[in-house]
Amino acid sequence: MHARNAFYAQSGGVTAVINASAAGVIEAAREHPEAIGTVYAGANGILGALHEELIDTARESAETIAALRYTPAGAFGSARYKMKGLEENRAEYERLIEVFRAHNIGYFFYNGGGDSQDTAHKVSQLGEAMGYPITCIGVPKTVDNDLPVTDTCPGFGSVAKYIAVSTREAGLDVASMAETSTRVFILETMGRHAGWIAAASALARDRDDAPPHVILLPEVPLDEQRFLARVQACVERIGYCVVVVSEGLRTANGEFVADQGTRDAFGHAQLGGVAPAVASMVRDHLGYKYHYAIADYLQRAARHIASATDVEQAHALGRAAVELALAGHNAVMPTVVRDADSPYRWHVGQVPLETVANREAKMPPEYIDADGLFVTEAALRYLRPLIAGEDYPPYRDGLPEYARLRGERVARRCPPFGD
Amino acid sequence: MHARNAFYAQSGGVTAVINASAAGVIEAAREHPEAIGTVYAGANGILGALHEELIDTARESAETIAALRYTPAGAFGSARYKMKGLEENRAEYERLIEVFRAHNIGYFFYNGGGDSQDTAHKVSQLGEAMGYPITCIGVPKTVDNDLPVTDTCPGFGSVAKYIAVSTREAGLDVASMAETSTRVFILETMGRHAGWIAAASALARDRDDAPPHVILLPEVPLDEQRFLARVQACVERIGYCVVVVSEGLRTANGEFVADQGTRDAFGHAQLGGVAPAVASMVRDHLGYKYHYAIADYLQRAARHIASATDVEQAHALGRAAVELALAGHNAVMPTVVRDADSPYRWHVGQVPLETVANREAKMPPEYIDADGLFVTEAALRYLRPLIAGEDYPPYRDGLPEYARLRGERVARRCPPFGD
């Protein structure tokens, strides 16, 4: 068996642990030189293949690759770039195969969400149709936790921990000042169409009446009267109210409360600003003094407070992708399979890419309180182990010292593409 | 010498380390039972004295008091409540003396910013005038770092660390996505009239062209054209731009860019929302895709990423307040005196309350770049040691486990006041 090279690419919004998956892929590949030659990483994700901008990971030391485990964001660059369907833009897929062929790439590891698993699946189909054998393995990644089949998705546990910790800390702040200052504090989270991130704030509640007091989920259309009544009752009972709201919150008409009217490259609405909208409701109807926070990228980049469980899973699924490829699997994605809630036990499973492509996993009804304003004990049982454990990066001069790559490019062998 | 009791109160916006100062006060007092009986803490700050809501800290275990060192926000409750001048509202000051007398309180430790040091100073003057001997010692506290004389102010180092860490992490996120997504990221910080917190983001820059790229300070009126030209040049050179903006940013006319038109109890403008205002400028004039984060209370409550230097100073100044009182000082505040930048050395000094009362320390001109869009190496030399060291709280089930007080109240001895 002749060794063939591998192509690894990061896709979509980055996370605190996507580089841990990259480390898992590269480290596992290095252990099998008989099968895998060099791992080339796409500069800016799949664009790196289209434009033949390949980063030679063989030029990075073992120490640098190990440091990726504690380095947030996309070390090789990621891209919000959705490949069209095979029929609509066959040329893009053929270009991928051209570049793969030129660099003897026999493995494609695509680290992304549902859209990316769809792309990996199509590449695997086209490779077959074009007689160019390419093993395509997905590596799951999304802070939104909205991939189906896998019990959780690397990236989620860390943003969940950030939101739970921040809710506890800001909740203490608001509680201590409420007598003469802010009565209602609103924290806006990411999560798009799925409420998982906002739901994770509930882990901060360690006793009755502890924050958060209200969680507004995208799965539940906003009932403004019920929401305001809950806030008012909370302020009247304990003096303040902490509200966590997902960016994807919708009105009863199905409109995003925070739709800014812009779309990203995947055609998704670009969200943001639901916190001020909710704050305005509170001010206009209840008159309480409010503050709000919009954590935005801070939450998904916060490697300093990553979940050790999440880091471990991200790294393990990166390794597992290579192991699945070497075991002869194709067009599959490794998954997290939960064996037990407490003590938490899990193992790596797998799922065909076509099963996860373009499907969103929202919060199930049994995880949402009957009144739609909080989550259930079942949700907490699911969420709790995912934020467990701390995994601090090294510090220097008071700041985390993250990996820096050489990022050397492989010499081009193909003509330019497109433009 | 008969032991007399002490009154401790937290004032104004809370911080990640104000409870470390409380621990310092209480622990030092417990070491001197011959001079100090019980430390009573005001429930909700000075309001606790006015309404005779005194928390009996003697009912808290040594372990609980030690845990205050790693617990954010105001464990006893804080208040935004400014005592008026002696002439305007003598009754309030007389009420304080009445409550102090009823509980044999001979020491007043007031943990707050400039307004609070003014109050402590007035109480000391009135005590003298009324023939009721009361030793008034300030304990400095403000995330804004705007107290004069002291080299830095407990609370600042930790929020500075949070902002520097967050800027580094979010900067990596933006850099890795810029090719196909956000070009301009804007992080709004606290700081009111002083740019210290925003300035601290500069510590994240570990090489040329690393984030942050622009810092907008309250000390420099916004020159919109110059700002936009800098952003554009940055995006054209490296593909993206990270901007850190202080909530207190003003226009050339002296208006707050983010003035919401409301005032707090101290008569200060309530700020917030400068990030979206700056983002709109970028969108309207340059058309780049942007995102913004408003960390709000998350930054000042973030005990999980506190500066070890800050925690140590907060605790030491709490202790020093008691030691100053026992040494016979009155109407003074302990300060941080810097002996050397690197390696950093400091000691505790002191200053008369009247010198720090109601004075704001802004960033000096030599700390601000000539173009007003960044800070100088001198500023970095000043800031660097303040964020040094990590001081993690204990965790349980993935979340920091913060102190919880019994909070038992002392029996009332005075008639009700006011209302």
PDB file of C-alpha atoms in Angstrom, chain A residues 35-284:
ATOM      1  CA  ALA A  35      -0.809   4.931   4.883  1.00  0.00           C
ATOM      2  CA  ILE A  36      -0.856   8.715   5.132  1.00  0.00           C
ATOM      3  CA  GLY A  37       1.960  10.830   3.730  1.00  0.00           C
ATOM      4  CA  THR A  38       1.481  14.497   4.567  1.00  0.00           C
ATOM      5  CA  VAL A  39      -1.552  16.267   5.939  1.00  0.00           C
ATOM      6  CA  TYR A  40      -2.158  19.396   3.872  1.00  0.00           C
ATOM      7  CA  ALA A  41      -4.483  21.910   5.504  1.00  0.00           C
ATOM      8  CA  GLY A  42      -6.617  24.232   3.444  1.00  0.00           C
ATOM      9  CA  ALA A  43      -5.776  27.905   3.927  1.00  0.00           C
ATOM     10  CA  ASN A  44      -9.188  29.351   4.732  1.00  0.00           C
ATOM     11  CA  GLY A  45     -10.904  26.022   4.607  1.00  0.00           C
ATOM     12  CA  ILE A  46     -12.203  24.594   1.355  1.00  0.00           C
ATOM     13  CA  LEU A  47     -11.042  27.735  -0.452  1.00  0.00           C
ATOM     14  CA  GLY A  48      -7.531  26.451   0.143  1.00  0.00           C
ATOM     15  CA  ALA A  49      -8.279  23.491  -2.098  1.00  0.00           C
ATOM     16  CA  LEU A  50     -10.073  25.516  -4.771  1.00  0.00           C
ATOM     17  CA  HIS A  51      -7.232  28.054  -4.939  1.00  0.00           C
ATOM     18  CA  GLU A  52      -4.536  25.456  -4.282  1.00  0.00           C
ATOM     19  CA  GLU A  53      -3.419  27.193  -1.117  1.00  0.00           C
ATOM     20  CA  LEU A  54      -2.265  24.183   0.856  1.00  0.00           C
ATOM     21  CA  ILE A  55      -0.523  24.531   4.206  1.00  0.00           C
ATOM     22  CA  ASP A  56       2.163  21.920   4.744  1.00  0.00           C
ATOM     23  CA  THR A  57       1.562  20.627   8.264  1.00  0.00           C
ATOM     24  CA  ALA A  58       4.710  18.489   8.012  1.00  0.00           C
ATOM     25  CA  ARG A  59       6.605  21.764   8.517  1.00  0.00           C
ATOM     26  CA  GLU A  60       5.007  22.223  11.949  1.00  0.00           C
ATOM     27  CA  SER A  61       6.726  20.713  14.986  1.00  0.00           C
ATOM     28  CA  ALA A  62       5.082  18.142  17.226  1.00  0.00           C
ATOM     29  CA  GLU A  63       5.017  20.833  19.931  1.00  0.00           C
ATOM     30  CA  THR A  64       3.113  23.239  17.696  1.00  0.00           C
ATOM     31  CA  ILE A  65       0.574  20.583  16.736  1.00  0.00           C
ATOM     32  CA  ALA A  66       0.160  19.661  20.408  1.00  0.00           C
ATOM     33  CA  ALA A  67      -0.385  23.363  21.192  1.00  0.00           C
ATOM     34  CA  LEU A  68      -3.323  23.400  18.771  1.00  0.00           C
ATOM     35  CA  ARG A  69      -5.151  21.423  21.426  1.00  0.00           C
ATOM     36  CA  TYR A  70      -5.372  24.550  23.572  1.00  0.00           C
ATOM     37  CA  THR A  71      -5.586  27.182  20.837  1.00  0.00           C
ATOM     38  CA  PRO A  72      -8.998  28.626  19.917  1.00  0.00           C
ATOM     39  CA  ALA A  73     -10.360  29.703  16.501  1.00  0.00           C
ATOM     40  CA  GLY A  74      -9.273  28.244  13.165  1.00  0.00           C
ATOM     41  CA  ALA A  75      -5.489  27.998  13.041  1.00  0.00           C
ATOM     42  CA  PHE A  76      -5.518  27.288   9.281  1.00  0.00           C
ATOM     43  CA  GLY A  77      -8.318  29.696   8.507  1.00  0.00           C
ATOM     44  CA  SER A  78     -11.943  28.686   8.100  1.00  0.00           C
ATOM     45  CA  ALA A  79     -14.497  29.732   5.518  1.00  0.00           C
ATOM     46  CA  ARG A  80     -18.183  30.400   5.299  1.00  0.00           C
ATOM     47  CA  TYR A  81     -18.354  28.962   1.814  1.00  0.00           C
ATOM     48  CA  LYS A  82     -21.056  26.540   0.796  1.00  0.00           C
ATOM     49  CA  MET A  83     -20.370  24.451  -2.293  1.00  0.00           C
ATOM     50  CA  LYS A  84     -23.412  24.398  -4.544  1.00  0.00           C
ATOM     51  CA  GLY A  85     -25.042  21.201  -5.689  1.00  0.00           C
ATOM     52  CA  LEU A  86     -23.175  18.945  -8.115  1.00  0.00           C
ATOM     53  CA  GLU A  87     -25.499  19.862 -10.964  1.00  0.00           C
ATOM     54  CA  GLU A  88     -25.313  23.599 -10.336  1.00  0.00           C
ATOM     55  CA  ASN A  89     -21.573  23.884 -10.077  1.00  0.00           C
ATOM     56  CA  ARG A  90     -19.848  20.730 -11.147  1.00  0.00           C
ATOM     57  CA  ALA A  91     -16.727  22.731 -12.016  1.00  0.00           C
ATOM     58  CA  GLU A  92     -15.981  23.413  -8.343  1.00  0.00           C
ATOM     59  CA  TYR A  93     -16.100  19.750  -7.463  1.00  0.00           C
ATOM     60  CA  GLU A  94     -13.980  18.853 -10.466  1.00  0.00           C
ATOM     61  CA  ARG A  95     -11.475  21.479  -9.375  1.00  0.00           C
ATOM     62  CA  LEU A  96     -11.241  19.832  -5.970  1.00  0.00           C
ATOM     63  CA  ILE A  97     -10.510  16.516  -7.602  1.00  0.00           C
ATOM     64  CA  GLU A  98      -7.940  18.188  -9.869  1.00  0.00           C
ATOM     65  CA  VAL A  99      -6.073  19.636  -6.887  1.00  0.00           C
ATOM     66  CA  PHE A 100      -6.395  16.411  -4.900  1.00  0.00           C
ATOM     67  CA  ARG A 101      -5.008  14.456  -7.866  1.00  0.00           C
ATOM     68  CA  ALA A 102      -2.108  16.874  -8.360  1.00  0.00           C
ATOM     69  CA  HIS A 103      -1.056  16.433  -4.727  1.00  0.00           C
ATOM     70  CA  ASN A 104      -1.838  12.722  -4.437  1.00  0.00           C
ATOM     71  CA  ILE A 105      -4.507  13.415  -1.855  1.00  0.00           C
ATOM     72  CA  GLY A 106      -6.440  10.310  -0.989  1.00  0.00           C
ATOM     73  CA  TYR A 107      -8.110  11.453   2.234  1.00  0.00           C
ATOM     74  CA  PHE A 108     -10.386  14.437   2.822  1.00  0.00           C
ATOM     75  CA  PHE A 109     -11.109  15.341   6.454  1.00  0.00           C
ATOM     76  CA  TYR A 110     -13.723  18.093   6.613  1.00  0.00           C
ATOM     77  CA  ASN A 111     -14.165  19.716  10.020  1.00  0.00           C
ATOM     78  CA  GLY A 112     -17.489  21.500  10.087  1.00  0.00           C
ATOM     79  CA  GLY A 113     -21.238  21.500  10.628  1.00  0.00           C
ATOM     80  CA  GLY A 114     -24.136  20.109   8.645  1.00  0.00           C
ATOM     81  CA  ASP A 115     -23.438  22.087   5.464  1.00  0.00           C
ATOM     82  CA  SER A 116     -19.870  20.814   5.441  1.00  0.00           C
ATOM     83  CA  GLN A 117     -20.884  17.205   5.939  1.00  0.00           C
ATOM     84  CA  ASP A 118     -23.086  17.663   2.888  1.00  0.00           C
ATOM     85  CA  THR A 119     -20.074  18.877   0.889  1.00  0.00           C
ATOM     86  CA  ALA A 120     -17.892  16.006   2.088  1.00  0.00           C
ATOM     87  CA  HIS A 121     -20.626  13.596   1.073  1.00  0.00           C
ATOM     88  CA  LYS A 122     -20.841  15.101  -2.431  1.00  0.00           C
ATOM     89  CA  VAL A 123     -17.070  15.014  -2.890  1.00  0.00           C
ATOM     90  CA  SER A 124     -17.088  11.347  -1.986  1.00  0.00           C
ATOM     91  CA  GLN A 125     -19.838  10.701  -4.564  1.00  0.00           C
ATOM     92  CA  LEU A 126     -18.046  12.648  -7.274  1.00  0.00           C
ATOM     93  CA  GLY A 127     -14.710  10.981  -6.578  1.00  0.00           C
ATOM     94  CA  GLU A 128     -16.422   7.665  -7.162  1.00  0.00           C
ATOM     95  CA  ALA A 129     -18.111   8.892 -10.365  1.00  0.00           C
ATOM     96  CA  MET A 130     -14.840  10.333 -11.703  1.00  0.00           C
ATOM     97  CA  GLY A 131     -12.821   7.247 -10.912  1.00  0.00           C
ATOM     98  CA  TYR A 132     -10.609   9.136  -8.450  1.00  0.00           C
ATOM     99  CA  PRO A 133     -10.678   7.271  -5.164  1.00  0.00           C
ATOM    100  CA  ILE A 134     -11.009   9.697  -2.242  1.00  0.00           C
ATOM    101  CA  THR A 135     -11.874   8.777   1.308  1.00  0.00           C
ATOM    102  CA  CYS A 136     -14.101  11.521   2.786  1.00  0.00           C
ATOM    103  CA  ILE A 137     -14.541  11.663   6.540  1.00  0.00           C
ATOM    104  CA  GLY A 138     -16.406  14.401   8.398  1.00  0.00           C
ATOM    105  CA  VAL A 139     -15.225  15.784  11.716  1.00  0.00           C
ATOM    106  CA  PRO A 140     -18.131  17.360  13.591  1.00  0.00           C
ATOM    107  CA  LYS A 141     -17.889  20.963  14.735  1.00  0.00           C
ATOM    108  CA  THR A 142     -20.452  23.541  15.718  1.00  0.00           C
ATOM    109  CA  VAL A 143     -21.035  25.616  18.820  1.00  0.00           C
ATOM    110  CA  ASP A 144     -24.750  25.461  18.075  1.00  0.00           C
ATOM    111  CA  ASN A 145     -24.914  21.715  18.960  1.00  0.00           C
ATOM    112  CA  ASP A 146     -27.419  21.294  16.140  1.00  0.00           C
ATOM    113  CA  LEU A 147     -25.929  18.281  14.355  1.00  0.00           C
ATOM    114  CA  PRO A 148     -28.151  15.206  14.452  1.00  0.00           C
ATOM    115  CA  VAL A 149     -27.160  11.705  15.623  1.00  0.00           C
ATOM    116  CA  THR A 150     -24.056  12.703  17.610  1.00  0.00           C
ATOM    117  CA  ASP A 151     -24.924  13.133  21.292  1.00  0.00           C
ATOM    118  CA  THR A 152     -23.117  16.465  21.312  1.00  0.00           C
ATOM    119  CA  CYS A 153     -20.876  18.362  18.968  1.00  0.00           C
ATOM    120  CA  PRO A 154     -17.315  19.541  19.726  1.00  0.00           C
ATOM    121  CA  GLY A 155     -17.345  23.282  20.333  1.00  0.00           C
ATOM    122  CA  PHE A 156     -20.652  23.249  22.166  1.00  0.00           C
ATOM    123  CA  GLY A 157     -19.448  22.134  25.607  1.00  0.00           C
ATOM    124  CA  SER A 158     -17.000  25.016  25.822  1.00  0.00           C
ATOM    125  CA  VAL A 159     -19.419  27.746  24.784  1.00  0.00           C
ATOM    126  CA  ALA A 160     -21.953  26.168  27.157  1.00  0.00           C
ATOM    127  CA  LYS A 161     -19.432  26.409  29.974  1.00  0.00           C
ATOM    128  CA  TYR A 162     -18.615  30.021  29.094  1.00  0.00           C
ATOM    129  CA  ILE A 163     -22.301  30.958  29.154  1.00  0.00           C
ATOM    130  CA  ALA A 164     -23.007  29.072  32.396  1.00  0.00           C
ATOM    131  CA  VAL A 165     -19.979  30.612  34.147  1.00  0.00           C
ATOM    132  CA  SER A 166     -20.780  34.095  32.842  1.00  0.00           C
ATOM    133  CA  THR A 167     -24.403  33.790  33.926  1.00  0.00           C
ATOM    134  CA  ARG A 168     -23.359  32.777  37.428  1.00  0.00           C
ATOM    135  CA  GLU A 169     -20.842  35.616  37.698  1.00  0.00           C
ATOM    136  CA  ALA A 170     -22.980  38.354  36.167  1.00  0.00           C
ATOM    137  CA  GLY A 171     -25.913  37.062  38.226  1.00  0.00           C
ATOM    138  CA  LEU A 172     -23.958  37.655  41.428  1.00  0.00           C
ATOM    139  CA  ASP A 173     -23.095  41.138  40.173  1.00  0.00           C
ATOM    140  CA  VAL A 174     -26.711  42.038  39.471  1.00  0.00           C
ATOM    141  CA  ALA A 175     -27.941  40.538  42.749  1.00  0.00           C
ATOM    142  CA  SER A 176     -25.478  42.612  44.732  1.00  0.00           C
ATOM    143  CA  MET A 177     -26.472  45.898  43.074  1.00  0.00           C
ATOM    144  CA  ALA A 178     -30.196  45.482  42.437  1.00  0.00           C
ATOM    145  CA  GLU A 179     -31.372  47.508  45.442  1.00  0.00           C
ATOM    146  CA  THR A 180     -30.184  50.752  43.857  1.00  0.00           C
ATOM    147  CA  SER A 181     -29.212  49.845  40.294  1.00  0.00           C
ATOM    148  CA  THR A 182     -29.956  47.336  37.527  1.00  0.00           C
ATOM    149  CA  ARG A 183     -33.054  45.198  38.078  1.00  0.00           C
ATOM    150  CA  VAL A 184     -33.090  43.235  34.843  1.00  0.00           C
ATOM    151  CA  PHE A 185     -29.995  41.868  33.166  1.00  0.00           C
ATOM    152  CA  ILE A 186     -30.185  40.289  29.723  1.00  0.00           C
ATOM    153  CA  LEU A 187     -27.480  38.070  28.247  1.00  0.00           C
ATOM    154  CA  GLU A 188     -27.666  37.339  24.535  1.00  0.00           C
ATOM    155  CA  THR A 189     -26.189  34.045  23.339  1.00  0.00           C
ATOM    156  CA  MET A 190     -25.430  32.474  19.987  1.00  0.00           C
ATOM    157  CA  GLY A 191     -27.198  29.324  18.807  1.00  0.00           C
ATOM    158  CA  ARG A 192     -29.147  30.356  15.725  1.00  0.00           C
ATOM    159  CA  HIS A 193     -32.195  28.084  15.344  1.00  0.00           C
ATOM    160  CA  ALA A 194     -31.345  25.869  18.317  1.00  0.00           C
ATOM    161  CA  GLY A 195     -31.543  26.915  21.951  1.00  0.00           C
ATOM    162  CA  TRP A 196     -28.786  24.695  23.315  1.00  0.00           C
ATOM    163  CA  ILE A 197     -26.365  27.489  24.200  1.00  0.00           C
ATOM    164  CA  ALA A 198     -28.987  29.613  25.948  1.00  0.00           C
ATOM    165  CA  ALA A 199     -30.261  26.485  27.717  1.00  0.00           C
ATOM    166  CA  ALA A 200     -26.794  25.806  29.121  1.00  0.00           C
ATOM    167  CA  SER A 201     -27.066  28.960  31.222  1.00  0.00           C
ATOM    168  CA  ALA A 202     -29.500  26.997  33.419  1.00  0.00           C
ATOM    169  CA  LEU A 203     -26.547  25.018  34.770  1.00  0.00           C
ATOM    170  CA  ALA A 204     -25.602  28.163  36.725  1.00  0.00           C
ATOM    171  CA  ARG A 205     -28.718  27.829  38.888  1.00  0.00           C
ATOM    172  CA  ASP A 206     -27.486  26.106  42.017  1.00  0.00           C
ATOM    173  CA  ARG A 207     -30.521  26.834  44.195  1.00  0.00           C
ATOM    174  CA  ASP A 208     -34.078  28.125  43.943  1.00  0.00           C
ATOM    175  CA  ASP A 209     -34.184  31.734  42.821  1.00  0.00           C
ATOM    176  CA  ALA A 210     -30.564  31.730  41.641  1.00  0.00           C
ATOM    177  CA  PRO A 211     -29.962  33.127  38.132  1.00  0.00           C
ATOM    178  CA  PRO A 212     -30.875  32.612  35.395  1.00  0.00           C
ATOM    179  CA  HIS A 213     -34.577  33.214  35.930  1.00  0.00           C
ATOM    180  CA  VAL A 214     -35.863  33.194  32.363  1.00  0.00           C
ATOM    181  CA  ILE A 215     -34.447  31.527  29.232  1.00  0.00           C
ATOM    182  CA  LEU A 216     -35.844  32.550  25.853  1.00  0.00           C
ATOM    183  CA  LEU A 217     -35.300  29.828  23.263  1.00  0.00           C
ATOM    184  CA  PRO A 218     -35.658  29.879  19.468  1.00  0.00           C
ATOM    185  CA  GLU A 219     -37.832  26.776  19.767  1.00  0.00           C
ATOM    186  CA  VAL A 220     -40.515  28.757  21.616  1.00  0.00           C
ATOM    187  CA  PRO A 221     -42.134  31.762  19.910  1.00  0.00           C
ATOM    188  CA  LEU A 222     -41.959  34.747  22.253  1.00  0.00           C
ATOM    189  CA  ASP A 223     -45.137  35.282  24.255  1.00  0.00           C
ATOM    190  CA  GLU A 224     -44.412  38.840  25.319  1.00  0.00           C
ATOM    191  CA  GLN A 225     -47.128  39.065  27.982  1.00  0.00           C
ATOM    192  CA  ARG A 226     -46.109  35.816  29.647  1.00  0.00           C
ATOM    193  CA  PHE A 227     -42.445  36.806  29.512  1.00  0.00           C
ATOM    194  CA  LEU A 228     -43.036  40.240  31.028  1.00  0.00           C
ATOM    195  CA  ALA A 229     -45.272  38.808  33.748  1.00  0.00           C
ATOM    196  CA  ARG A 230     -42.512  36.370  34.686  1.00  0.00           C
ATOM    197  CA  VAL A 231     -39.904  39.125  34.822  1.00  0.00           C
ATOM    198  CA  GLN A 232     -42.136  41.316  36.954  1.00  0.00           C
ATOM    199  CA  ALA A 233     -42.965  38.506  39.376  1.00  0.00           C
ATOM    200  CA  CYS A 234     -39.275  37.682  39.693  1.00  0.00           C
ATOM    201  CA  VAL A 235     -38.261  41.291  40.405  1.00  0.00           C
ATOM    202  CA  GLU A 236     -41.073  41.665  42.926  1.00  0.00           C
ATOM    203  CA  ARG A 237     -40.073  38.447  44.709  1.00  0.00           C
ATOM    204  CA  ILE A 238     -36.268  38.690  44.814  1.00  0.00           C
ATOM    205  CA  GLY A 239     -35.461  42.173  43.600  1.00  0.00           C
ATOM    206  CA  TYR A 240     -33.940  41.389  40.213  1.00  0.00           C
ATOM    207  CA  CYS A 241     -34.194  39.126  37.182  1.00  0.00           C
ATOM    208  CA  VAL A 242     -31.555  37.581  34.912  1.00  0.00           C
ATOM    209  CA  VAL A 243     -32.766  36.730  31.411  1.00  0.00           C
ATOM    210  CA  VAL A 244     -30.781  34.682  28.894  1.00  0.00           C
ATOM    211  CA  VAL A 245     -31.966  35.016  25.323  1.00  0.00           C
ATOM    212  CA  SER A 246     -30.898  33.172  22.199  1.00  0.00           C
ATOM    213  CA  GLU A 247     -30.082  35.221  19.108  1.00  0.00           C
ATOM    214  CA  GLY A 248     -32.559  33.047  17.212  1.00  0.00           C
ATOM    215  CA  LEU A 249     -35.612  34.031  19.257  1.00  0.00           C
ATOM    216  CA  ARG A 250     -38.688  34.459  17.062  1.00  0.00           C
ATOM    217  CA  THR A 251     -41.980  36.243  17.381  1.00  0.00           C
ATOM    218  CA  ALA A 252     -45.302  34.423  17.147  1.00  0.00           C
ATOM    219  CA  ASN A 253     -45.252  35.367  13.438  1.00  0.00           C
ATOM    220  CA  GLY A 254     -42.029  33.470  12.944  1.00  0.00           C
ATOM    221  CA  GLU A 255     -39.897  36.591  12.445  1.00  0.00           C
ATOM    222  CA  PHE A 256     -36.535  36.828  14.147  1.00  0.00           C
ATOM    223  CA  VAL A 257     -36.783  39.352  16.974  1.00  0.00           C
ATOM    224  CA  ALA A 258     -33.301  40.490  15.950  1.00  0.00           C
ATOM    225  CA  ASP A 259     -33.264  40.081  12.182  1.00  0.00           C
ATOM    226  CA  GLN A 260     -30.919  42.695  10.759  1.00  0.00           C
ATOM    227  CA  GLY A 261     -32.029  41.896   7.231  1.00  0.00           C
ATOM    228  CA  THR A 262     -28.625  40.637   6.082  1.00  0.00           C
ATOM    229  CA  ARG A 263     -27.671  37.135   4.973  1.00  0.00           C
ATOM    230  CA  ASP A 264     -24.421  35.213   5.221  1.00  0.00           C
ATOM    231  CA  ALA A 265     -22.838  33.107   2.468  1.00  0.00           C
ATOM    232  CA  PHE A 266     -25.000  30.126   3.411  1.00  0.00           C
ATOM    233  CA  GLY A 267     -28.103  32.271   2.996  1.00  0.00           C
ATOM    234  CA  HIS A 268     -28.717  32.289   6.747  1.00  0.00           C
ATOM    235  CA  ALA A 269     -30.068  35.445   8.346  1.00  0.00           C
ATOM    236  CA  GLN A 270     -27.301  37.314  10.171  1.00  0.00           C
ATOM    237  CA  LEU A 271     -28.574  37.685  13.701  1.00  0.00           C
ATOM    238  CA  GLY A 272     -27.631  39.929  16.621  1.00  0.00           C
ATOM    239  CA  GLY A 273     -29.233  42.554  18.710  1.00  0.00           C
ATOM    240  CA  VAL A 274     -32.036  40.531  20.298  1.00  0.00           C
ATOM    241  CA  ALA A 275     -30.862  41.655  23.758  1.00  0.00           C
ATOM    242  CA  PRO A 276     -31.589  45.354  23.148  1.00  0.00           C
ATOM    243  CA  ALA A 277     -34.949  44.402  21.647  1.00  0.00           C
ATOM    244  CA  VAL A 278     -35.881  42.425  24.756  1.00  0.00           C
ATOM    245  CA  ALA A 279     -34.488  45.190  26.978  1.00  0.00           C
ATOM    246  CA  SER A 280     -36.756  47.691  25.257  1.00  0.00           C
ATOM    247  CA  MET A 281     -39.793  45.529  26.053  1.00  0.00           C
ATOM    248  CA  VAL A 282     -38.790  45.475  29.702  1.00  0.00           C
ATOM    249  CA  ARG A 283     -38.206  49.212  29.805  1.00  0.00           C
ATOM    250  CA  ASP A 284     -41.383  50.140  27.944  1.00  0.00           C
TER     251      ASP A 284
END
